[in-house]
Short mmCIF file of N, CA and C in Angstrom, two decimals:
data_model
loop_
_atom_site.label_atom_id
_atom_site.label_comp_id
_atom_site.label_asym_id
_atom_site.label_seq_id
_atom_site.Cartn_x
_atom_site.Cartn_y
_atom_site.Cartn_z
N GLN D 821 19.67 -12.67 -14.35
CA GLN D 821 19.31 -11.57 -13.87
C GLN D 821 17.77 -11.60 -13.47
N VAL D 822 17.56 -11.26 -12.42
CA VAL D 822 15.93 -11.26 -11.81
C VAL D 822 15.69 -9.98 -12.03
N HIS D 823 14.31 -9.84 -12.60
CA HIS D 823 13.67 -8.80 -12.65
C HIS D 823 12.23 -8.62 -12.25
N VAL D 824 12.00 -7.69 -11.28
CA VAL D 824 10.57 -7.90 -10.59
C VAL D 824 9.93 -6.43 -10.93
N VAL D 825 8.93 -6.05 -11.76
CA VAL D 825 8.44 -5.02 -12.56
C VAL D 825 7.01 -4.70 -11.94
N GLU D 826 6.64 -3.64 -11.10
CA GLU D 826 5.29 -3.31 -11.07
C GLU D 826 5.01 -2.34 -12.07
N SER D 827 3.50 -2.43 -12.18
CA SER D 827 2.69 -1.40 -13.40
C SER D 827 1.45 -1.24 -12.85
N GLY D 828 0.59 -0.18 -13.31
CA GLY D 828 -0.87 0.00 -12.87
C GLY D 828 -0.84 0.92 -11.72
N GLY D 829 -0.08 1.67 -11.37
CA GLY D 829 -0.29 2.71 -10.22
C GLY D 829 -0.73 4.05 -11.03
N GLY D 830 -1.14 4.84 -9.97
CA GLY D 830 -1.68 6.25 -10.69
C GLY D 830 -2.43 7.01 -9.55
N LEU D 831 -3.27 7.93 -10.05
CA LEU D 831 -4.14 8.63 -9.42
C LEU D 831 -5.50 8.24 -9.59
N VAL D 832 -6.19 8.17 -8.27
CA VAL D 832 -7.57 7.78 -8.18
C VAL D 832 -8.35 8.44 -7.07
N GLN D 833 -9.73 8.76 -7.55
CA GLN D 833 -10.42 9.22 -6.34
C GLN D 833 -10.89 8.21 -5.40
N PRO D 834 -11.15 8.71 -4.37
CA PRO D 834 -11.72 8.06 -3.12
C PRO D 834 -12.88 6.96 -3.65
N GLY D 835 -12.91 5.62 -3.14
CA GLY D 835 -14.02 4.88 -3.69
C GLY D 835 -13.69 4.23 -5.04
N GLY D 836 -12.87 4.63 -5.58
CA GLY D 836 -12.23 4.16 -7.15
C GLY D 836 -11.59 2.80 -6.95
N SER D 837 -11.05 2.31 -8.09
CA SER D 837 -10.57 1.13 -8.06
C SER D 837 -9.04 1.26 -9.01
N LEU D 838 -8.03 0.47 -8.66
CA LEU D 838 -6.83 -0.09 -9.36
C LEU D 838 -6.39 -1.34 -9.44
N ARG D 839 -6.01 -1.52 -10.61
CA ARG D 839 -5.27 -3.10 -10.70
C ARG D 839 -3.89 -2.81 -10.84
N LEU D 840 -3.10 -3.41 -9.85
CA LEU D 840 -1.53 -3.52 -10.00
C LEU D 840 -1.25 -4.56 -10.70
N SER D 841 -0.13 -4.69 -11.60
CA SER D 841 0.53 -5.88 -11.96
C SER D 841 1.73 -6.02 -11.67
N CYS D 842 2.43 -7.18 -11.52
CA CYS D 842 3.77 -7.43 -11.18
C CYS D 842 4.28 -8.46 -11.98
N ALA D 843 5.26 -8.28 -12.91
CA ALA D 843 5.94 -9.17 -13.75
C ALA D 843 7.23 -9.69 -13.32
N ALA D 844 7.45 -10.94 -13.21
CA ALA D 844 8.76 -11.34 -12.66
C ALA D 844 9.48 -12.17 -13.91
N SER D 845 10.86 -12.13 -13.84
CA SER D 845 11.61 -12.90 -14.83
C SER D 845 12.87 -13.19 -14.30
N GLY D 846 13.61 -14.23 -14.83
CA GLY D 846 14.77 -14.61 -14.31
C GLY D 846 14.97 -15.58 -13.08
N LEU D 847 13.39 -15.77 -12.88
CA LEU D 847 13.31 -16.85 -11.71
C LEU D 847 12.28 -17.70 -11.94
N THR D 848 12.16 -18.87 -11.28
CA THR D 848 11.09 -19.94 -11.56
C THR D 848 9.82 -19.54 -10.45
N PHE D 849 9.05 -18.82 -11.49
CA PHE D 849 8.00 -18.18 -10.63
C PHE D 849 7.11 -18.88 -9.78
N ASN D 850 6.80 -19.99 -10.28
CA ASN D 850 5.84 -20.97 -9.31
C ASN D 850 6.73 -21.29 -7.80
N PHE D 851 7.95 -21.20 -7.90
CA PHE D 851 8.68 -21.44 -6.45
C PHE D 851 8.44 -20.44 -5.48
N TYR D 852 7.99 -19.28 -5.73
CA TYR D 852 8.19 -18.15 -4.95
C TYR D 852 6.84 -17.87 -4.50
N THR D 853 6.74 -17.43 -3.09
CA THR D 853 5.54 -16.79 -2.58
C THR D 853 5.53 -15.44 -3.18
N MET D 854 4.48 -14.63 -3.68
CA MET D 854 4.48 -13.35 -3.94
C MET D 854 3.83 -12.26 -3.13
N GLY D 855 4.30 -11.04 -2.97
CA GLY D 855 3.47 -10.46 -2.03
C GLY D 855 3.75 -8.78 -2.45
N TRP D 856 2.53 -8.17 -1.91
CA TRP D 856 2.50 -6.81 -2.26
C TRP D 856 2.93 -6.07 -0.85
N TYR D 857 3.72 -4.99 -0.79
CA TYR D 857 3.79 -4.24 0.20
C TYR D 857 3.51 -2.73 0.12
N ARG D 858 3.65 -1.84 0.76
CA ARG D 858 3.29 -0.53 0.60
C ARG D 858 4.13 0.32 1.42
N GLN D 859 4.52 1.46 1.26
CA GLN D 859 5.14 2.25 2.19
C GLN D 859 4.66 3.88 2.22
N ALA D 860 3.84 4.29 2.79
CA ALA D 860 3.33 5.85 2.99
C ALA D 860 4.37 6.87 3.41
N PRO D 861 4.36 7.89 2.99
CA PRO D 861 5.13 9.03 3.46
C PRO D 861 5.06 8.96 4.98
N GLY D 862 6.71 9.12 5.38
CA GLY D 862 6.84 8.86 6.85
C GLY D 862 6.39 7.91 7.49
N LYS D 863 5.86 6.59 7.06
CA LYS D 863 5.75 5.32 7.53
C LYS D 863 6.81 4.33 7.02
N GLN D 864 6.73 3.39 7.81
CA GLN D 864 7.69 2.09 7.53
C GLN D 864 6.81 1.33 6.48
N ARG D 865 7.55 0.56 5.55
CA ARG D 865 7.10 -0.44 4.86
C ARG D 865 6.18 -1.57 5.49
N GLU D 866 4.91 -1.73 5.03
CA GLU D 866 4.24 -2.57 5.75
C GLU D 866 3.59 -3.77 4.48
N LEU D 867 3.31 -4.79 5.18
CA LEU D 867 2.86 -6.02 4.16
C LEU D 867 1.38 -6.01 3.89
N VAL D 868 1.14 -5.98 2.53
CA VAL D 868 -0.47 -5.73 2.27
C VAL D 868 -1.16 -6.98 1.94
N ALA D 869 -0.58 -7.84 1.17
CA ALA D 869 -1.12 -9.24 0.99
C ALA D 869 0.05 -10.00 0.28
N THR D 870 -0.20 -11.30 0.46
CA THR D 870 0.52 -12.22 -0.02
C THR D 870 -0.16 -13.63 -0.74
N VAL D 871 0.40 -14.11 -1.57
CA VAL D 871 -0.12 -15.32 -2.01
C VAL D 871 0.95 -16.57 -2.49
N THR D 872 0.98 -17.66 -1.76
CA THR D 872 1.76 -18.54 -1.75
C THR D 872 1.79 -19.56 -2.89
N THR D 873 2.60 -20.31 -3.14
CA THR D 873 2.93 -21.32 -4.45
C THR D 873 1.72 -21.99 -4.60
N GLY D 874 1.10 -22.30 -3.36
CA GLY D 874 -0.23 -23.30 -3.32
C GLY D 874 -1.41 -22.41 -3.25
N GLY D 875 -1.41 -20.98 -3.62
CA GLY D 875 -2.60 -20.43 -3.70
C GLY D 875 -3.22 -19.89 -2.44
N SER D 876 -2.84 -19.95 -1.54
CA SER D 876 -3.21 -19.26 -0.11
C SER D 876 -2.94 -17.85 0.00
N THR D 877 -3.82 -17.07 0.39
CA THR D 877 -3.57 -15.76 0.59
C THR D 877 -3.82 -15.26 2.10
N ASP D 878 -3.07 -14.01 2.30
CA ASP D 878 -3.41 -13.20 3.51
C ASP D 878 -3.12 -11.94 3.24
N TYR D 879 -4.07 -11.23 3.99
CA TYR D 879 -3.97 -9.80 3.75
C TYR D 879 -3.86 -9.19 5.20
N ALA D 880 -3.38 -7.88 4.86
CA ALA D 880 -3.42 -6.86 6.03
C ALA D 880 -4.87 -6.51 6.48
N ASP D 881 -5.16 -6.47 7.98
CA ASP D 881 -6.60 -6.17 8.38
C ASP D 881 -7.07 -4.75 7.62
N SER D 882 -6.50 -3.86 7.43
CA SER D 882 -6.67 -2.61 6.90
C SER D 882 -7.12 -2.54 5.48
N VAL D 883 -6.81 -3.87 4.58
CA VAL D 883 -7.27 -4.03 3.43
C VAL D 883 -8.14 -5.15 3.27
N LYS D 884 -8.46 -6.00 4.18
CA LYS D 884 -9.44 -7.02 3.82
C LYS D 884 -10.76 -6.76 3.28
N GLY D 885 -11.35 -7.28 2.37
CA GLY D 885 -12.78 -7.09 1.87
C GLY D 885 -12.53 -6.12 0.94
N ARG D 886 -11.45 -5.46 0.55
CA ARG D 886 -11.09 -4.56 -0.32
C ARG D 886 -10.03 -4.64 -1.44
N PHE D 887 -9.06 -5.40 -1.08
CA PHE D 887 -8.07 -5.96 -1.92
C PHE D 887 -8.10 -7.37 -2.16
N THR D 888 -7.78 -7.72 -3.50
CA THR D 888 -7.67 -9.23 -3.87
C THR D 888 -6.27 -9.55 -4.59
N ILE D 889 -5.70 -10.35 -3.95
CA ILE D 889 -4.33 -10.62 -4.54
C ILE D 889 -4.46 -11.92 -5.36
N SER D 890 -4.05 -12.33 -6.79
CA SER D 890 -3.88 -13.09 -7.44
C SER D 890 -2.58 -13.45 -8.15
N ARG D 891 -2.56 -14.50 -8.60
CA ARG D 891 -1.38 -14.92 -9.47
C ARG D 891 -1.75 -15.84 -10.58
N ASP D 892 -0.73 -15.23 -11.74
CA ASP D 892 -0.94 -16.27 -13.00
C ASP D 892 0.39 -16.68 -13.29
N ASN D 893 0.40 -18.20 -13.08
CA ASN D 893 1.84 -18.89 -13.08
C ASN D 893 2.31 -18.97 -14.40
N ALA D 894 1.16 -19.05 -15.37
CA ALA D 894 1.59 -18.97 -16.91
C ALA D 894 2.09 -17.63 -17.47
N LYS D 895 1.74 -16.78 -16.77
CA LYS D 895 2.38 -15.14 -17.15
C LYS D 895 3.42 -14.92 -16.23
N ASN D 896 3.94 -15.58 -15.45
CA ASN D 896 4.77 -14.94 -14.36
C ASN D 896 4.30 -13.78 -13.56
N THR D 897 2.96 -13.52 -13.39
CA THR D 897 2.61 -12.56 -12.94
C THR D 897 1.60 -12.46 -11.56
N VAL D 898 1.85 -11.42 -10.97
CA VAL D 898 0.84 -11.31 -9.67
C VAL D 898 0.22 -10.07 -9.82
N TYR D 899 -1.24 -10.06 -9.36
CA TYR D 899 -2.03 -8.84 -9.71
C TYR D 899 -2.38 -8.55 -8.15
N LEU D 900 -2.73 -7.15 -8.06
CA LEU D 900 -3.56 -6.67 -6.89
C LEU D 900 -4.61 -5.69 -7.10
N GLN D 901 -5.84 -6.15 -7.22
CA GLN D 901 -7.16 -5.70 -7.45
C GLN D 901 -7.23 -4.90 -6.23
N MET D 902 -7.30 -3.84 -6.31
CA MET D 902 -7.65 -2.59 -5.05
C MET D 902 -9.08 -1.99 -5.29
N ASP D 903 -10.25 -2.19 -4.78
CA ASP D 903 -11.38 -1.65 -4.84
C ASP D 903 -11.58 -0.92 -3.67
N SER D 904 -12.61 0.17 -3.66
CA SER D 904 -13.14 1.04 -2.37
C SER D 904 -11.90 1.95 -2.02
N LEU D 905 -10.99 2.33 -2.59
CA LEU D 905 -9.88 2.96 -2.39
C LEU D 905 -10.01 3.96 -1.38
N LYS D 906 -9.19 4.21 -0.50
CA LYS D 906 -9.38 5.33 0.63
C LYS D 906 -8.04 6.09 0.48
N PRO D 907 -7.99 7.39 0.84
CA PRO D 907 -7.05 8.29 1.08
C PRO D 907 -5.75 7.43 1.83
N GLU D 908 -5.94 6.71 2.92
CA GLU D 908 -5.10 6.19 3.68
C GLU D 908 -4.60 5.03 2.64
N ASP D 909 -4.87 4.72 1.46
CA ASP D 909 -4.07 3.60 0.88
C ASP D 909 -3.04 4.45 0.16
N THR D 910 -3.06 5.66 -0.10
CA THR D 910 -1.75 6.22 -0.71
C THR D 910 -0.53 5.92 -0.17
N ALA D 911 0.27 5.58 -1.22
CA ALA D 911 1.79 4.85 -0.92
C ALA D 911 2.49 4.40 -2.10
N VAL D 912 3.66 4.17 -1.82
CA VAL D 912 4.45 3.24 -2.95
C VAL D 912 4.11 1.95 -2.87
N TYR D 913 3.60 1.19 -3.64
CA TYR D 913 3.36 -0.25 -3.70
C TYR D 913 4.77 -0.96 -4.30
N TYR D 914 5.05 -1.99 -3.72
CA TYR D 914 6.20 -2.65 -3.89
C TYR D 914 5.62 -4.16 -4.29
N CYS D 915 6.37 -4.86 -5.23
CA CYS D 915 6.05 -6.14 -5.45
C CYS D 915 7.31 -6.92 -4.97
N ASN D 916 6.97 -8.03 -4.08
CA ASN D 916 8.08 -8.86 -3.29
C ASN D 916 7.92 -10.37 -4.00
N ALA D 917 9.01 -11.14 -4.33
CA ALA D 917 9.21 -12.47 -4.48
C ALA D 917 9.96 -13.14 -3.76
N GLN D 918 9.67 -14.12 -2.82
CA GLN D 918 10.41 -14.79 -1.79
C GLN D 918 10.37 -16.13 -1.83
N ARG D 919 11.41 -16.65 -1.62
CA ARG D 919 11.55 -18.40 -1.78
C ARG D 919 12.34 -18.86 -0.53
N HIS D 920 11.68 -19.52 0.24
CA HIS D 920 12.42 -20.15 1.27
C HIS D 920 13.00 -21.40 0.90
N ILE D 921 14.40 -21.64 1.27
CA ILE D 921 15.15 -22.77 0.87
C ILE D 921 15.10 -23.62 2.11
N VAL D 922 15.49 -23.39 3.30
CA VAL D 922 15.36 -23.75 4.69
C VAL D 922 14.85 -22.86 5.57
N LEU D 923 14.56 -23.15 6.69
CA LEU D 923 14.00 -22.10 7.84
C LEU D 923 14.80 -21.17 7.75
N THR D 924 16.08 -20.93 7.60
CA THR D 924 17.04 -19.84 8.15
C THR D 924 17.74 -18.91 6.87
N MET D 925 17.14 -19.58 5.73
CA MET D 925 17.70 -19.16 4.51
C MET D 925 16.74 -19.02 3.41
N SER D 926 16.79 -17.86 2.70
CA SER D 926 15.76 -17.60 1.54
C SER D 926 16.32 -16.52 0.73
N TYR D 927 15.58 -16.44 -0.64
CA TYR D 927 15.80 -15.45 -1.67
C TYR D 927 14.78 -14.40 -1.57
N THR D 928 15.23 -13.20 -1.69
CA THR D 928 14.16 -12.17 -1.63
C THR D 928 14.42 -11.12 -2.73
N TYR D 929 13.35 -10.68 -3.62
CA TYR D 929 13.68 -9.90 -4.71
C TYR D 929 12.30 -8.89 -4.67
N TRP D 930 12.83 -7.41 -4.87
CA TRP D 930 11.80 -6.21 -4.68
C TRP D 930 11.69 -5.79 -6.30
N GLY D 931 10.74 -5.23 -6.49
CA GLY D 931 10.27 -4.33 -7.52
C GLY D 931 10.81 -2.80 -7.27
N GLN D 932 10.74 -1.98 -8.03
CA GLN D 932 11.06 -0.89 -8.04
C GLN D 932 9.87 -0.07 -7.29
N GLY D 933 8.78 -0.27 -7.27
CA GLY D 933 7.60 0.28 -6.69
C GLY D 933 6.82 0.94 -7.80
N THR D 934 5.71 1.32 -7.57
CA THR D 934 4.56 2.08 -8.40
C THR D 934 3.76 2.85 -7.41
N GLN D 935 3.70 4.16 -7.68
CA GLN D 935 2.87 5.23 -6.68
C GLN D 935 1.45 4.89 -7.04
N VAL D 936 0.73 4.87 -5.70
CA VAL D 936 -0.68 4.77 -5.86
C VAL D 936 -1.17 6.23 -5.00
N THR D 937 -1.87 6.87 -5.50
CA THR D 937 -2.32 8.22 -4.93
C THR D 937 -3.98 8.36 -4.88
N VAL D 938 -4.62 8.45 -3.73
CA VAL D 938 -6.05 8.15 -3.68
C VAL D 938 -6.41 9.74 -2.99
N SER D 939 -6.97 10.56 -3.91
CA SER D 939 -7.36 11.95 -3.50
C SER D 939 -8.52 12.36 -4.60
N SER D 940 -9.10 13.36 -3.75
CA SER D 940 -10.12 13.96 -4.61
C SER D 940 -9.83 15.21 -5.08
#
């Protein structure tokens, strides 16, 4: 059974920081690209950041320079360090694990989400 579990969300003031963690089990962690997505009220789920098995990272333009994604393969954990938080960052943040077998086939797993609220 695959489990992907996020933690670290909460309430923070504008300009503050949070560090989200995502622990994965039941899969070979180092085979998976890990990502963070978020969904704000009334909005579609959007990509925030990804980190590949080789350590390459990608970020949404809206978070570049403020957020940092990293992974610790020994702990089967991916992190999202969020600095200089803005009210627009308020959303449910979801952890994603994805493995492409071939171009047209992949395995994807999602966590349950963790709420991040940025408000004064």
